[in-house]
Short mmCIF file of C-alpha atoms in Angstrom, two decimals:
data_model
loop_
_atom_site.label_atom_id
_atom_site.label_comp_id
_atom_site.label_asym_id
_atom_site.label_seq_id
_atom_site.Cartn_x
_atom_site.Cartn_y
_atom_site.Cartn_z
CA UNK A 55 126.41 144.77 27.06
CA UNK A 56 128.13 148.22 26.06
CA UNK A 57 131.35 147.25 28.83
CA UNK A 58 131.11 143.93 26.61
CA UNK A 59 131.63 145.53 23.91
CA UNK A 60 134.17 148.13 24.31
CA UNK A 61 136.31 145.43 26.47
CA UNK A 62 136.15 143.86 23.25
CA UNK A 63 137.06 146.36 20.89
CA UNK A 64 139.95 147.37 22.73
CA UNK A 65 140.85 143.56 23.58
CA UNK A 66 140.81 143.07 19.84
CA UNK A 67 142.97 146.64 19.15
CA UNK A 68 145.43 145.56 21.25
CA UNK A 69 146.41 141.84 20.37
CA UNK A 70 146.12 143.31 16.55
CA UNK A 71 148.70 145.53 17.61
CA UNK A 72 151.26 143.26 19.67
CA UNK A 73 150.93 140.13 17.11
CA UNK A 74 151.41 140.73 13.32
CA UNK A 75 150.09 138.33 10.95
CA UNK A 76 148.23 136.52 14.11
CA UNK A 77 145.13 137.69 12.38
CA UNK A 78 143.59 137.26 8.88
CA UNK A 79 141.04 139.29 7.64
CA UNK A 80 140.14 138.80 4.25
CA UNK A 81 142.58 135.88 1.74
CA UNK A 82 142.28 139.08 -0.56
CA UNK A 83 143.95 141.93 1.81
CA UNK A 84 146.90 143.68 0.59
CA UNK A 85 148.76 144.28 4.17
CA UNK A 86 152.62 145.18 3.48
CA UNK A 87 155.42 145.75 5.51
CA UNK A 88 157.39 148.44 4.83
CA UNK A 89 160.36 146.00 3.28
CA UNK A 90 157.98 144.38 1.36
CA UNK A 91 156.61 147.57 -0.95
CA UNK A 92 158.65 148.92 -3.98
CA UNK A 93 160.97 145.87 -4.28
CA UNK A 94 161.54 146.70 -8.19
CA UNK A 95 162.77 150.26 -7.36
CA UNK A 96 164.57 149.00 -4.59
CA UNK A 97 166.45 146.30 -5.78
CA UNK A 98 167.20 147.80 -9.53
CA UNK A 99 169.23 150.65 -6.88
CA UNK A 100 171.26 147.43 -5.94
CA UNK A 101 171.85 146.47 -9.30
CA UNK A 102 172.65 149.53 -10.47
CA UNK A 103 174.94 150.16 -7.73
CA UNK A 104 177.05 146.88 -8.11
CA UNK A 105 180.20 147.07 -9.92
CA UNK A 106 180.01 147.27 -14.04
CA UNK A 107 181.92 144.73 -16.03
CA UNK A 108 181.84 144.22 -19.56
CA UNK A 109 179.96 141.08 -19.45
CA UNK A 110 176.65 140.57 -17.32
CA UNK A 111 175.52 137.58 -16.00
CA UNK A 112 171.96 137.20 -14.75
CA UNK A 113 169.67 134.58 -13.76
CA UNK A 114 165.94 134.23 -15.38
CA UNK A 115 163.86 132.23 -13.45
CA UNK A 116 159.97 132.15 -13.22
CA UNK A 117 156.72 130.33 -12.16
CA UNK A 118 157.31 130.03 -8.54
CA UNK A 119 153.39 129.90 -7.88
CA UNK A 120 152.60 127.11 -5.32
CA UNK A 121 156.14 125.41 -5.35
CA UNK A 122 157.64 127.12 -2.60
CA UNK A 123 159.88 123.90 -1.70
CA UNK A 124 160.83 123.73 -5.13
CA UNK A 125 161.31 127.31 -4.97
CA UNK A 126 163.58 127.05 -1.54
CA UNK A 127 166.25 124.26 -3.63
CA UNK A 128 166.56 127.33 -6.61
CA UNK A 129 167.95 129.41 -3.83
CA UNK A 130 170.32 126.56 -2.83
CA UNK A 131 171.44 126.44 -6.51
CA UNK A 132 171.51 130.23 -7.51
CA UNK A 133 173.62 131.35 -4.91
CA UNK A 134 175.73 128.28 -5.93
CA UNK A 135 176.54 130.17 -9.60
CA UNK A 136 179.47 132.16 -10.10
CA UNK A 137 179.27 135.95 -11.37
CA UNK A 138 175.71 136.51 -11.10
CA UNK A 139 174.69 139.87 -10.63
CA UNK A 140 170.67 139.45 -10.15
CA UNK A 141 167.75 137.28 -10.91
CA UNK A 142 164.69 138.12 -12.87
CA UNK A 143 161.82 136.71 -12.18
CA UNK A 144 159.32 135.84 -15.28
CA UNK A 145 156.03 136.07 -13.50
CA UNK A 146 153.86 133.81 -11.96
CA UNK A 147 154.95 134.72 -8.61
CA UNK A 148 151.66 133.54 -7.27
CA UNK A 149 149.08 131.14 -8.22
CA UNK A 150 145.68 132.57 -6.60
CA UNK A 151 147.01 136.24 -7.00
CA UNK A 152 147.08 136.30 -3.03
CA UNK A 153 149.10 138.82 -0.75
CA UNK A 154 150.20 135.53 1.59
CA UNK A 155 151.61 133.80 -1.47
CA UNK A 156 153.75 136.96 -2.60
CA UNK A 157 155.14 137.29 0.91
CA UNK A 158 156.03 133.23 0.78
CA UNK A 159 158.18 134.08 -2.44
CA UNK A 160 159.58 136.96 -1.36
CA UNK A 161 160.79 135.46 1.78
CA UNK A 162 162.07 132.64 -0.14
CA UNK A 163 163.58 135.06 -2.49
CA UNK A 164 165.57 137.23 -0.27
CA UNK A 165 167.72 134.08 0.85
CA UNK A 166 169.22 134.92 -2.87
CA UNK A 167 172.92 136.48 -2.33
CA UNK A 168 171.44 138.50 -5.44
CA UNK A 169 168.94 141.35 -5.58
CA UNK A 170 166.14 140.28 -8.06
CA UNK A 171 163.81 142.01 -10.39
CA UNK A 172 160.03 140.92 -11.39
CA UNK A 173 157.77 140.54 -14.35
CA UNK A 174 153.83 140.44 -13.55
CA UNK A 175 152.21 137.05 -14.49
CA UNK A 176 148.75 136.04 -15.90
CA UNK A 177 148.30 134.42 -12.12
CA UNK A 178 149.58 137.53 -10.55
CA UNK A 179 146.77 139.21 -12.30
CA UNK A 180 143.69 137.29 -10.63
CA UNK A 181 141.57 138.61 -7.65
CA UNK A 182 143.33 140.99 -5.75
CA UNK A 183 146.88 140.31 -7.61
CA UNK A 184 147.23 143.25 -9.62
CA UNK A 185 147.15 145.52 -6.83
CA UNK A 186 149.20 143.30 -4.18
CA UNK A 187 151.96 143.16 -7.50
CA UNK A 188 151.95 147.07 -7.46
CA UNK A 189 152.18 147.75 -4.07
CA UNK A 190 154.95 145.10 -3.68
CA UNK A 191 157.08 145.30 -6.91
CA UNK A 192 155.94 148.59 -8.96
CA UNK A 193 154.72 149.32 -12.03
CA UNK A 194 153.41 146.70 -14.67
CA UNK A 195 155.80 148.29 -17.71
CA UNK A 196 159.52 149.46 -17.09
CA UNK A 197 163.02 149.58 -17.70
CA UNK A 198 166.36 149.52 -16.41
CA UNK A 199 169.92 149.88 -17.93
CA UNK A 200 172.42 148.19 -16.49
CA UNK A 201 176.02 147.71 -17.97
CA UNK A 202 175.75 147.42 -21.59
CA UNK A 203 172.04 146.31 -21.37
CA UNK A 204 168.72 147.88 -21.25
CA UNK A 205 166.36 145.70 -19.65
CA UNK A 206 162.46 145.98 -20.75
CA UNK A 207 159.92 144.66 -18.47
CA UNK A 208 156.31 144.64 -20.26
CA UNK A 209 153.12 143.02 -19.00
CA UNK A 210 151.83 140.60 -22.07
CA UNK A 211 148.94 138.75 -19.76
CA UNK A 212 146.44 139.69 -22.89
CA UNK A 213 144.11 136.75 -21.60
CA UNK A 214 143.51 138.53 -18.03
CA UNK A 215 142.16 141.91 -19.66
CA UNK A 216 139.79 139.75 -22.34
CA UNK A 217 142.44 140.58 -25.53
CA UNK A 218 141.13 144.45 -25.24
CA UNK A 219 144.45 145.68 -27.54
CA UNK A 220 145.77 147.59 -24.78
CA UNK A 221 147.90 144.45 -23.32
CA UNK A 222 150.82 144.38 -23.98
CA UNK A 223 151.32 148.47 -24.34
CA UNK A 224 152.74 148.49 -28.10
CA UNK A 225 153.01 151.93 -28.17
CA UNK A 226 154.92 152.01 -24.71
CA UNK A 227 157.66 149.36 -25.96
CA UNK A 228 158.20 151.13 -29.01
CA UNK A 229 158.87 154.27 -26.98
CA UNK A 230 161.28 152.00 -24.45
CA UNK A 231 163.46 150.38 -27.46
CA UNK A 232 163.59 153.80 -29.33
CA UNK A 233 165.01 155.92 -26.29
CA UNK A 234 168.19 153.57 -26.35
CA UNK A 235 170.80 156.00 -27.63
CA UNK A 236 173.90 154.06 -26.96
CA UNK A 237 172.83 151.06 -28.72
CA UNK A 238 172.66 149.12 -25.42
CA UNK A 239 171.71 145.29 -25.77
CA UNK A 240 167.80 145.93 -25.76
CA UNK A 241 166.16 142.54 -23.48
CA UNK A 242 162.76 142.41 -23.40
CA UNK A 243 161.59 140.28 -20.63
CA UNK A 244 157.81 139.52 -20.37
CA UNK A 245 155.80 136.67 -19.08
CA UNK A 246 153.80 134.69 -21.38
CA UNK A 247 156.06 134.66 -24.88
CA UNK A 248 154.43 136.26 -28.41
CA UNK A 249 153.49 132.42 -29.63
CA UNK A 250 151.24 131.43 -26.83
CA UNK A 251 148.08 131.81 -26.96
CA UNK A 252 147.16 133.80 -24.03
CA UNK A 253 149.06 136.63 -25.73
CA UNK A 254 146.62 139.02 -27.78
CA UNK A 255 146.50 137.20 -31.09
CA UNK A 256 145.70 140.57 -33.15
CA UNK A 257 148.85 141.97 -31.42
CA UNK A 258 151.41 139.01 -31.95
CA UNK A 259 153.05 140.03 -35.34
CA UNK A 260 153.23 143.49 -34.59
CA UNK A 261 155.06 143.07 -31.18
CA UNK A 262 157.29 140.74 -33.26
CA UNK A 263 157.80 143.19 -35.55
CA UNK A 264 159.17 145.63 -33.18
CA UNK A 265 161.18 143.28 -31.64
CA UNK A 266 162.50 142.43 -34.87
CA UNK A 267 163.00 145.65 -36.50
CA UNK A 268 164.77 146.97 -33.51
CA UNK A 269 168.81 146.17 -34.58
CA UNK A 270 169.95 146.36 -30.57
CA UNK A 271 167.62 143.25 -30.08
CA UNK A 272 169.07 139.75 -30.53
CA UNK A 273 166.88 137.87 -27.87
CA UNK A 274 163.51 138.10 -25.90
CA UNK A 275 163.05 135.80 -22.51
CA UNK A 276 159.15 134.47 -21.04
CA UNK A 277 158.41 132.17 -18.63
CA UNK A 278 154.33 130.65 -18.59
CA UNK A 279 155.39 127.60 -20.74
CA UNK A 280 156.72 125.56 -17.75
CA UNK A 281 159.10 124.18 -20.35
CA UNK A 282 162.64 125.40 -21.83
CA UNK A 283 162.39 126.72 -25.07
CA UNK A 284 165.00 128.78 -27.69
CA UNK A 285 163.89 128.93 -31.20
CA UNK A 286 163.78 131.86 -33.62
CA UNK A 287 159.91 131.38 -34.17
CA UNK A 288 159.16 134.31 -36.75
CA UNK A 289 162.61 133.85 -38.63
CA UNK A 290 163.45 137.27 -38.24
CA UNK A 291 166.47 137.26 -36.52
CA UNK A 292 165.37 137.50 -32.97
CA UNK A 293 165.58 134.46 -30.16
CA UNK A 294 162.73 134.05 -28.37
CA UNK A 295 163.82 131.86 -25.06
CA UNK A 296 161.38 130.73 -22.43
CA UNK A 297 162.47 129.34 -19.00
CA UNK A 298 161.02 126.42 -17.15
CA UNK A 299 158.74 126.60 -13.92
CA UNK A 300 160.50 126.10 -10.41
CA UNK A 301 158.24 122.90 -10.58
CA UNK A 302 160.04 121.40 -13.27
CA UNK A 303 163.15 122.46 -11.42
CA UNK A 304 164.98 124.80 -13.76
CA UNK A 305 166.33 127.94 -14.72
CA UNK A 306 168.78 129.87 -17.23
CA UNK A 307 171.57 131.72 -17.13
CA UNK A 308 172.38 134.46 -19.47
CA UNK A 309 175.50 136.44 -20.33
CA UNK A 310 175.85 138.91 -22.37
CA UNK A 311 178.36 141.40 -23.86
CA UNK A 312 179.00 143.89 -26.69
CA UNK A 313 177.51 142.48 -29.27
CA UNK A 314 176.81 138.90 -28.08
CA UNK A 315 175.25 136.69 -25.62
CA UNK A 316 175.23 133.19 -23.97
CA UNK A 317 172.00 131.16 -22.25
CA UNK A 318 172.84 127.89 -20.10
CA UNK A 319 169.86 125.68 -18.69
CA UNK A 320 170.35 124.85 -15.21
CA UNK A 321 168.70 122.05 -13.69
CA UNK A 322 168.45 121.60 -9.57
CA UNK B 112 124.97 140.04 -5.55
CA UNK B 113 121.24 140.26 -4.51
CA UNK B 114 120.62 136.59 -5.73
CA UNK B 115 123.72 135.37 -3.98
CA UNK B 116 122.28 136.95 -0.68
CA UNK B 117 118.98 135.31 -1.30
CA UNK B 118 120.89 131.96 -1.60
CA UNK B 119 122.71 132.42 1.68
CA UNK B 120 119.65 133.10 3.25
CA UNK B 121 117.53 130.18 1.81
CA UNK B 122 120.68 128.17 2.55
CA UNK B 123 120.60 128.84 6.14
CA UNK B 124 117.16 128.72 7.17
CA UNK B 125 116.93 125.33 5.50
CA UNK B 126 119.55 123.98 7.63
CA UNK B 127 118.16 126.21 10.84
CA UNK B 128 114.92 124.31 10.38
CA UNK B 129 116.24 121.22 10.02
CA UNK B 130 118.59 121.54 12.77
CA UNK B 131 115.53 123.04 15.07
CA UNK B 132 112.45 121.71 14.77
CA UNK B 133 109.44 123.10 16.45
CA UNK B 134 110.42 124.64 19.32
CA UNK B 135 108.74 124.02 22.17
CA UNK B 136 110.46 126.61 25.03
CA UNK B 137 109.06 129.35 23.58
CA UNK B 138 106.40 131.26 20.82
CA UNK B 139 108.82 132.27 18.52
CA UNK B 140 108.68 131.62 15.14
CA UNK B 141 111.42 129.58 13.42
CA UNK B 142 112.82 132.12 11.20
CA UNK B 143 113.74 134.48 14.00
CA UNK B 144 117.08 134.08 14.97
CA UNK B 145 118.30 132.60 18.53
CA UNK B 146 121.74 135.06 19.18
CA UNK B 147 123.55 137.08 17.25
CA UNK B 148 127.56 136.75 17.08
CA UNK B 149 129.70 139.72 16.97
CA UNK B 150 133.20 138.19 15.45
CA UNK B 151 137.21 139.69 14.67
CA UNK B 152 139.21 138.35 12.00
CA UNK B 153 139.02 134.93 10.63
CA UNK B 154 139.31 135.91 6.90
CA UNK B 155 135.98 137.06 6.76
CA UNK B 156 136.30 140.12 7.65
CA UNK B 157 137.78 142.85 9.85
CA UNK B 158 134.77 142.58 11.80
CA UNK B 159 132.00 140.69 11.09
CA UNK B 160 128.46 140.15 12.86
CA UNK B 161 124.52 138.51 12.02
CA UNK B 162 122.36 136.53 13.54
CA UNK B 163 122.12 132.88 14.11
CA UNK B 164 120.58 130.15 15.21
CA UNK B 165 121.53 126.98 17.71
CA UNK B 166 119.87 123.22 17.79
CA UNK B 167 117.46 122.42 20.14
CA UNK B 168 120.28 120.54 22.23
CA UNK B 169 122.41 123.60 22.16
CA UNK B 170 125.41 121.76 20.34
CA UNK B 171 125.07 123.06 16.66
CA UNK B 172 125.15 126.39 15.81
CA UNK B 173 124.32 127.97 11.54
CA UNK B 174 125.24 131.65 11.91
CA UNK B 175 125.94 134.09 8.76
CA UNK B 176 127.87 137.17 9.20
CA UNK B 177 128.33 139.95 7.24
CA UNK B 178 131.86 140.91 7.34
CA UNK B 179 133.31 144.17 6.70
CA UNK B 180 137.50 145.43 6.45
CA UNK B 181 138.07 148.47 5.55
CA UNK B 182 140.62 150.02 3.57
CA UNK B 183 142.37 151.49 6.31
CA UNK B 184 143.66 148.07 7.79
CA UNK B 185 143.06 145.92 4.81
CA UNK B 186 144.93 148.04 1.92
CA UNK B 187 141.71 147.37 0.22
CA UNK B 188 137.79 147.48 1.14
CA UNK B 189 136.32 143.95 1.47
CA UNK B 190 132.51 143.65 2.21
CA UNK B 191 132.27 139.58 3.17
CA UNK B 192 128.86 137.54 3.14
CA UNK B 193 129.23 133.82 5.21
CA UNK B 194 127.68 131.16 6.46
CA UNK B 195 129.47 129.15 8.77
CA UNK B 196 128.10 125.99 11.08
CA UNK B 197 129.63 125.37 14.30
CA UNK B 198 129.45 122.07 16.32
CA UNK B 199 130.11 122.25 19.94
CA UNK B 200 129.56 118.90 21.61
CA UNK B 201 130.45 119.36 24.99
CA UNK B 202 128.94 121.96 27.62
CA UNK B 203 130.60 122.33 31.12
CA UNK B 204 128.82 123.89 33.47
CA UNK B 205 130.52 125.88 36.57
CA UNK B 206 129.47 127.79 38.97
CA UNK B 207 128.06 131.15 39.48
CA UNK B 208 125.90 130.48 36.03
CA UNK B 209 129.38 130.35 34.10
CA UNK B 210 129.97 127.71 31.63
CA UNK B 211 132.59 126.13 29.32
CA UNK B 212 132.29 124.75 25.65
CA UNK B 213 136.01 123.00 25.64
CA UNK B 214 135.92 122.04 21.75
CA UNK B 215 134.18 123.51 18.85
CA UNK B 216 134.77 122.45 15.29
CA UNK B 217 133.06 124.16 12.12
CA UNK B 218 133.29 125.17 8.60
CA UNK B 219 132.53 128.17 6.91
CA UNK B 220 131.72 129.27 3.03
CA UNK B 221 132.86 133.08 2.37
CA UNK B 222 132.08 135.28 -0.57
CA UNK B 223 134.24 138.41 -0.91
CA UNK B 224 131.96 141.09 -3.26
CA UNK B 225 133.83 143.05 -5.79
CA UNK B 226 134.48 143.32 -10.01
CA UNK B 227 137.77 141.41 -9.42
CA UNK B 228 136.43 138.29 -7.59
CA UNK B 229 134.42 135.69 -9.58
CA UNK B 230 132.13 132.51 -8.68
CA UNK B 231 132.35 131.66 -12.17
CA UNK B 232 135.42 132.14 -14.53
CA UNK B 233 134.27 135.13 -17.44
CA UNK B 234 133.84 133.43 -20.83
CA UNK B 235 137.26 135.06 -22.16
CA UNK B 236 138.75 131.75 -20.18
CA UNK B 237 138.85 128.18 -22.04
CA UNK B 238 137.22 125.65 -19.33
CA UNK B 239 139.00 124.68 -16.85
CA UNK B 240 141.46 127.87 -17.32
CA UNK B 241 141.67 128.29 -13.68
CA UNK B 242 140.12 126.08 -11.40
CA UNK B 243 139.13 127.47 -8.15
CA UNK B 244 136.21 130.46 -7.78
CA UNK B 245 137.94 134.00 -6.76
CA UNK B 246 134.97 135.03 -4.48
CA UNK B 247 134.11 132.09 -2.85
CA UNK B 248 136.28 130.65 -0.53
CA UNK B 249 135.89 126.99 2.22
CA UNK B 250 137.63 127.53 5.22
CA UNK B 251 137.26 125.33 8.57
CA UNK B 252 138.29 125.58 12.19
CA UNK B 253 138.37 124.25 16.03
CA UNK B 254 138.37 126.53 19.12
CA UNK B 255 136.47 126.48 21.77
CA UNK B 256 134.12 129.10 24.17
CA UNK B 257 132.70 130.14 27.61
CA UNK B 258 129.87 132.02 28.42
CA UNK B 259 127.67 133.12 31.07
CA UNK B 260 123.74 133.69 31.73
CA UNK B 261 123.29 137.14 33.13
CA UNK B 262 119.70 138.63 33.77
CA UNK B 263 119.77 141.59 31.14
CA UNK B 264 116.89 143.52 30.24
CA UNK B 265 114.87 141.32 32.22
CA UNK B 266 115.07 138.57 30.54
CA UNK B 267 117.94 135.81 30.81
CA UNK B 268 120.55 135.82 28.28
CA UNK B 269 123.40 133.54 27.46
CA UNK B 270 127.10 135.47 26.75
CA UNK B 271 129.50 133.85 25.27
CA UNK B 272 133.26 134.75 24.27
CA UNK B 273 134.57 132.46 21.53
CA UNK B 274 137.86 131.61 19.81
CA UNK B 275 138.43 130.00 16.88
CA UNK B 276 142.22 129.13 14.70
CA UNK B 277 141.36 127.90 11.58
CA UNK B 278 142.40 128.09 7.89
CA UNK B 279 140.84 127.59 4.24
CA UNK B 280 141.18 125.52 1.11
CA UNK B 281 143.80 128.00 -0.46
CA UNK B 282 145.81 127.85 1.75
CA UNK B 283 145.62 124.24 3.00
CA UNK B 284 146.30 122.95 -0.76
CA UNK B 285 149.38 125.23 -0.40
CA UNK B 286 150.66 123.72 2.87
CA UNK B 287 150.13 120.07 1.80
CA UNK B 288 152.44 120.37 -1.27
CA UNK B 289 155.21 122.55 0.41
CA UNK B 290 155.30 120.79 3.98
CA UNK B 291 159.58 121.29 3.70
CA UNK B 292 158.55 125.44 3.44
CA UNK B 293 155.07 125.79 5.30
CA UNK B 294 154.97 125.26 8.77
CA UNK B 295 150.88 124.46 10.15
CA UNK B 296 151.61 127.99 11.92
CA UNK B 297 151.59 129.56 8.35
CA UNK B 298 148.38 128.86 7.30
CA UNK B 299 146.82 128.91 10.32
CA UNK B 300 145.09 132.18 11.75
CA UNK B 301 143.15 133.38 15.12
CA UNK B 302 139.50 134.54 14.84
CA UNK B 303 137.41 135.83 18.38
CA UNK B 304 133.83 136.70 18.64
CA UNK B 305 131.11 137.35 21.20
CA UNK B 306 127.64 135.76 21.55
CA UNK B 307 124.41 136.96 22.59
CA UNK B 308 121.31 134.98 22.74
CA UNK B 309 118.34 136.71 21.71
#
C-alpha cells in the first residue's frame, strides 16, 4: 500500500511537471506564467517607450467576457486601424472572474500589433477575480502619462463591495487629477460610467463633480453598458462616452491633442 | 459550512442505500463505506480523498472527497467538498487476478469554501444579477480503470488505478459559444486516482 502510494505521488509530481495546464485543480486557482503577471506595468513601459507625437490615438474597447470569437474578429479589425498606439480595455475581461478566462483574453489580446492597458470590471470582481486581476494586470487604481495625456484608471464596481463609500476611491482621484502640473489632457477611464446604477449612488455627484471641476478634463470613457453612448449627462461640461461590448461587435477610437479630441465608433 | 457538509452527507448515503440494498456478502452495516479513493487534480482539488461506496453489481460507484490545494501550487488555498457518482458498466477480467474497467462515465457537484465564493448571490444583488452560484460548481467526465485483488492484511482487497478527462458547466457554456476560439482540448482536463476497497 505505502509503494502504492509513493509510486503515486511521484507519478503525479512528475506528469505535473512535464505537462502544464494538463491538470486542473480548482476553476478558482490563480496559476500564472511568468508573461502573464504585471501586464499593466509591463505594457504602459511599451507605451511609454513608443515614439511621442502631438496627437494620440488609442483604442477603447471592453466587455470581452465570454465572447472570445467575437473577441478574436476585434483583433482582425484593430490591427487593421492606422496610428494606434494602444488599446484600453474597459473591464469585463471575464465573466465568472476565472483565471482560465483571463488567460483566453490575454491570449487573444496579444495577437494586437498594440500593447494594451486594463480597467477591472464588476465581473472581474467575482470569486477569485480580484486577486487573478492583480496578479495579472496590477493595481485596481492608477495612472499613466503618455504624450500630452494623463490617463486615470479607477475601479467604480460600487455594486461588488455592497456601495460601502470606499468604491470608487474619491479621495485617490482627486489626488491623481490634482498632481497634473502640465495641464495634461486628464482621461479618466473606469468601468461601469457615474449614471449606472451599479455605481455608488451616494458617490455619483461628487465624482461628477470632480470630474467637472477639474479644467484639464473634457471627457470620461466606461464600458458595462454593452451599448455606445456620448452625452454630457450632468451638463457640466464633461463627455461621458461608453463603448459597446465585443458582443455587440464594437469599439472606439479616440484622438486627442492640445486642447481637443476626436471619438469614432467602429463596428467589425 | 457545517450544514452544507451535513447535506453532502445525507445526499450520499441516500443514494448509497438506494444503490446497495442489503448486503448480503458480508455483516457490515450500510453506512460504512466499501473503498476509499485517493484522487489528483480534476478541479477539485490538488489532492483529494474519502470514502465511498459501489452497487451491489460493482458498476456504480457514489464517492465524496474532500479536496485540498494549497497555496503553494494553487496561488490560493482551496479546501473542496464533492460528491461525484461514477458508472462503470463493463468489467474485464485478466489474468493473474488483474482486471480492466474500459469506460467509466460520471458527474460530480463541487463546493469550493471561502468568503469570496457564494451558493446564493448576497442581497446587495437585484435577482437574477448574476446567474450561476460561485461555490458550487457541475462538472462531468469519462475515463476508464484497472485494478487488481491482492491479499493485504489478510484479507482480499480490490486496487484500482483510475483516470478520468473531464470538464464542468463553466467552462462547457464557454466552449459552446466560442467553438471558432475553444478547441475541446481547452476545456478539457486530466484527473487520476487510486482505489482501495475496504
Amino acid at each position: 500500500m505505502k509503494t502504492l502510494l509513493n509510486t503515486f505521488i511521484l507519478f503525479t509530481a512528475l506528469i505535473n511537471i512535464s505537462c502544464e495546464g494538463l491538470f486542473q485543480y480548482n476553476p478558482n486557482q490563480v496559476i500564472l506564467k511568468e508573461d502573464e503577471r504585471n501586464l499593466n506595468l509591463k505594457n504602459v513601459a511599451l507605451i511609454q517607450a513608443l515614439p511621442q507625437k502631438d496627437t494620440t490615438r488609442f483604442i477603447l474597447m471592453g466587455d470581452t467576457q465570454r465572447w472570445y470569437d467575437e473577441s478574436s474578429d476585434f483583433i482582425k479589425s484593430a490591427n487593421s486601424q492606422r496610428d494606434i498606439s494602444f488599446v484600453i480595455h474597459a473591464g469585463d475581461i471575464s465573466d465568472f472572474g476565472l483565471s482560465q478566462e483571463f488567460k483566453w483574453v490575454n491570449q487573444i489580446m496579444q495577437e494586437l500589433k498594440y500593447p494594451y492597458v486594463t480597467v477591472i470590471g464588476n465581473h472581474d470582481i467575482v470569486a477569485n477575480g480580484p486577486l487573478v486581476y492583480k496578479k495579472m494586470y496590477g493595481e485596481l487604481d492608477y495612472s499613466f502619462e503618455f504624450g500630452g495625456n494623463k490617463f486615470i484608471f479607477i475601479n467604480t464596481n460600487s455594486r461588488e463591495y455592497n456601495f460601502d463609500g470606499l468604491v470608487p476611491n474619491l479621495p485617490w482621484l482627486r489626488s491623481q487629477l490634482k498632481n497634473n502640473p502640465t495641464d495634461k489632457n486628464a482621461i479618466v477611464i473606469a468601468h461601469v460610467p457615474p449614471f449606472d446604477a451599479d455605481f455608488d449612488p451616494n458617490m455619483q455627484n461628487e465624482y461628477a463633480q470632480i470630474l467637472a471641476s477639474d479644467p484639464n478634463v473634457k471627457f470620461t470613457l466606461y464600458g458595462h453598458q454593452h451599448t455606445f453612448k456620448n452625452e454630457e449627462f450632468y451638463e457640466d461640461g464633461v463627455r461621458y462616452m461608453t463603448t459597446t461590448s465585443m458582443g455587440a461587435r464594437g469599439y472606439l477610437i479616440v484622438t486627442t491633442w492640445k486642447g481637443g479630441y476626436r471619438v469614432e465608433r467602429v463596428e467589425f | 459550512m457545517k450544514k452544507l457538509f451535513l447535506l453532502y452527507l445525507t445526499l450520499f448515503s441516500v443514494t448509497s442505500f438506494a444503490e446497495d440494498g442489503p448486503r448480503t456478502d458480508s455483516y457490515r452495516k450500510w453506512y460504512i463505506p466499501d473503498h476509499m479513493k485517493l484522487q489528483f487534480a480534476g478541479n477539485i482539488g490538488f489532492m483529494s480523498g474519502g470514502p465511498g461506496y459501489i452497487s451491489r453489481n460493482k458498476t456504480l460507484e457514489t464517492d465524496v472527497l474532500f479536496g485540498f490545494l494549497p497555496k503553494k501550487f494553487g496561488g490560493d488555498a482551496l479546501i473542496t467538498l464533492t460528491a461525484k457518482v461514477t458508472y462503470s458498466p463493463w468489467r474485464i477480467h485478466l489474468k493473474n487476478s488483474y482486471n480492466i474497467a474500459p469506460f467509466s462515465i460520471g458527474f460530480y457537484s463541487s463546493h469550493t469554501f471561502g468568503p469570496q465564493f457564494d451558493s446564493k448571490w448576497p442581497e446587495y444583488y437585484p435577482k437574477g444579477y448574476y446567474w450561476w452560484a460561485t461555490a458550487v460548481r457541475l462538472g462531468a467526465y469519462v475515463g476508464g480503470k484497472a485494478g487488481r485483488t491482492v491479499k493485504f492484511n489478510k484479507k482480499v482487497r480490490n486496487f484500482e488505478a483510475y483516470y478520468e478527462v473531464g470538464t464542468y458547466d463553466l467552462m462547457f457554456i464557454s466552449y459552446v459559444q466560442n467553438t471558432g476560439f475553444l478547441k475541446p482540448s481547452d476545456i478539457l482536463s486530466l484527473a487520476i486516482g487510486i482505489k482501495m476497497s475496504l
